CSV table of C-alpha atoms in Angstrom, one decimal:
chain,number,residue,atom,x,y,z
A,5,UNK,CA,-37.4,-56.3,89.2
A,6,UNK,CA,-36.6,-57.3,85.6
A,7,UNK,CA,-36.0,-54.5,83.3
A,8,UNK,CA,-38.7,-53.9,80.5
A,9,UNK,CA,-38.7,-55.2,76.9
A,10,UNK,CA,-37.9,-52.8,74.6
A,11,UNK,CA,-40.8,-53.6,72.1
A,12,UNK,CA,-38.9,-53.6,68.6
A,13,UNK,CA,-40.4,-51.7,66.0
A,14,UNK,CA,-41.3,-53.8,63.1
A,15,UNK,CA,-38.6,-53.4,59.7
A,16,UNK,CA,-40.4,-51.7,56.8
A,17,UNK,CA,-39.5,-53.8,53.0
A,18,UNK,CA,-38.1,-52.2,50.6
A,19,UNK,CA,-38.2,-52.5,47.1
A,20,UNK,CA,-35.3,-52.5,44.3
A,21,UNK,CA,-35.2,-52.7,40.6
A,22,UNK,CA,-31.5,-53.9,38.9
A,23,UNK,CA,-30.8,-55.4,35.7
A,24,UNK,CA,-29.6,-58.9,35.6
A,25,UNK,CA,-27.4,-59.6,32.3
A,26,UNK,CA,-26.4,-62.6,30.7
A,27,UNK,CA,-30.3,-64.2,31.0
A,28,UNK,CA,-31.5,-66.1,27.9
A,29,UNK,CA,-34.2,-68.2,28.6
A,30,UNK,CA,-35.8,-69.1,31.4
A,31,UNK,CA,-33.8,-71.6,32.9
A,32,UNK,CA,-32.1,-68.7,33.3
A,33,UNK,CA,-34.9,-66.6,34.8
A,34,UNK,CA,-35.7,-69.3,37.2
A,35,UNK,CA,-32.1,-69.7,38.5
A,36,UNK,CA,-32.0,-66.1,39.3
A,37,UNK,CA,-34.9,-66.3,41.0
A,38,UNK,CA,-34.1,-69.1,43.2
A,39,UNK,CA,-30.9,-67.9,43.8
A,40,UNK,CA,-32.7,-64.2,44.9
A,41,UNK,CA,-35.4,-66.1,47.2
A,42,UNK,CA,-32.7,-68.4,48.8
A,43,UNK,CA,-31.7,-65.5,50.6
A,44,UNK,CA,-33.2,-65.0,54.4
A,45,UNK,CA,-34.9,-61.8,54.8
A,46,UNK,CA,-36.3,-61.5,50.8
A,47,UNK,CA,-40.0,-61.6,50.9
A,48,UNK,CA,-40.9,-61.9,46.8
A,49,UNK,CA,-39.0,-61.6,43.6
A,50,UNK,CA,-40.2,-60.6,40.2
A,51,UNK,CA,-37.4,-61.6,37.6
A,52,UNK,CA,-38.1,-60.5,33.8
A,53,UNK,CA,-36.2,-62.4,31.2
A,54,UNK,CA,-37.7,-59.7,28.7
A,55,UNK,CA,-36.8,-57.0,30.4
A,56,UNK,CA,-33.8,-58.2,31.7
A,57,UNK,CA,-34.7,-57.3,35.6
A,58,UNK,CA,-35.7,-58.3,38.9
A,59,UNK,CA,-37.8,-56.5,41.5
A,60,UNK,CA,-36.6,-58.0,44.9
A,61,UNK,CA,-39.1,-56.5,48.0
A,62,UNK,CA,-36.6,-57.7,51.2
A,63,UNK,CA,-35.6,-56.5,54.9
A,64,UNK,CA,-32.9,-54.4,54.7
A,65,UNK,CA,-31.9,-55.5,58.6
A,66,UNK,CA,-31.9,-59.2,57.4
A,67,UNK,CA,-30.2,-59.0,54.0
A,68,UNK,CA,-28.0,-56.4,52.2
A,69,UNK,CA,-27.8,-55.1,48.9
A,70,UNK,CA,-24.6,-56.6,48.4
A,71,UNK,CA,-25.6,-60.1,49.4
A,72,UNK,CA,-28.3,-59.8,46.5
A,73,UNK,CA,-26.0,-58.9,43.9
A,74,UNK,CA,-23.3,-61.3,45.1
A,75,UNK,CA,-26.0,-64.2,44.4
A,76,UNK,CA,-26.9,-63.3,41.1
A,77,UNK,CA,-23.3,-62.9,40.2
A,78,UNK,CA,-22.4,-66.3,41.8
A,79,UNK,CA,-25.1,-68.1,39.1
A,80,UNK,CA,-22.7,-66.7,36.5
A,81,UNK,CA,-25.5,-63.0,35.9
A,82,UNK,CA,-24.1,-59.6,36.1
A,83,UNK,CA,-26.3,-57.7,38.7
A,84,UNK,CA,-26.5,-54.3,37.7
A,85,UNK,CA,-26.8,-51.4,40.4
A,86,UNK,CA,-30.0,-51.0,42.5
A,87,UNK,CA,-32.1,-48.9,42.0
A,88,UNK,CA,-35.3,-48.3,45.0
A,89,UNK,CA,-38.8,-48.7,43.6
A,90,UNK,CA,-41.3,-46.0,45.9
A,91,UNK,CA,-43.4,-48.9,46.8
């Protein structure tokens, strides 16, 4: 008899705020962005040129934190520290 499926329970998103420096127009804003969504397991990205930020809503069991920040700091941005938005 073959064993059971194990149904998966379905990943909640979470949401994080972190400053992005070194943005100054929005070239810039769009290349963070891009770089953000390229990643598998981000749903949606809010990037702020004003206020300097992105809001990133992602899988935690598909991406990590670390791979975030690492893509913004590969464009040549400083990805501030994390912070989680109560969504």
């Amino acid at each position: 008899m073959p064993a059971a499926k194990e149904k998966s329970q379905p990943v909640a998103t979470q949401k994080i705020k972190m400053s992005i420096n070194g943005m100054v127009c929005m070239a810039c804003q769009s290349t963070v962005k891009k770089a953000i969504k390229s990643l598998d397991g981000v749903t949606n990205v809010e990037v702020s040129l004003e206020n300097k930020n992105a809001i990133v809503t992602y899988y935690p069991n598909l991406v990590k934190l670390e791979q975030i920040q690492k893509a913004v700091n590969d464009k040549g941005y400083t990805a501030g520290k994390p912070q989680e938005v109560k969504q």
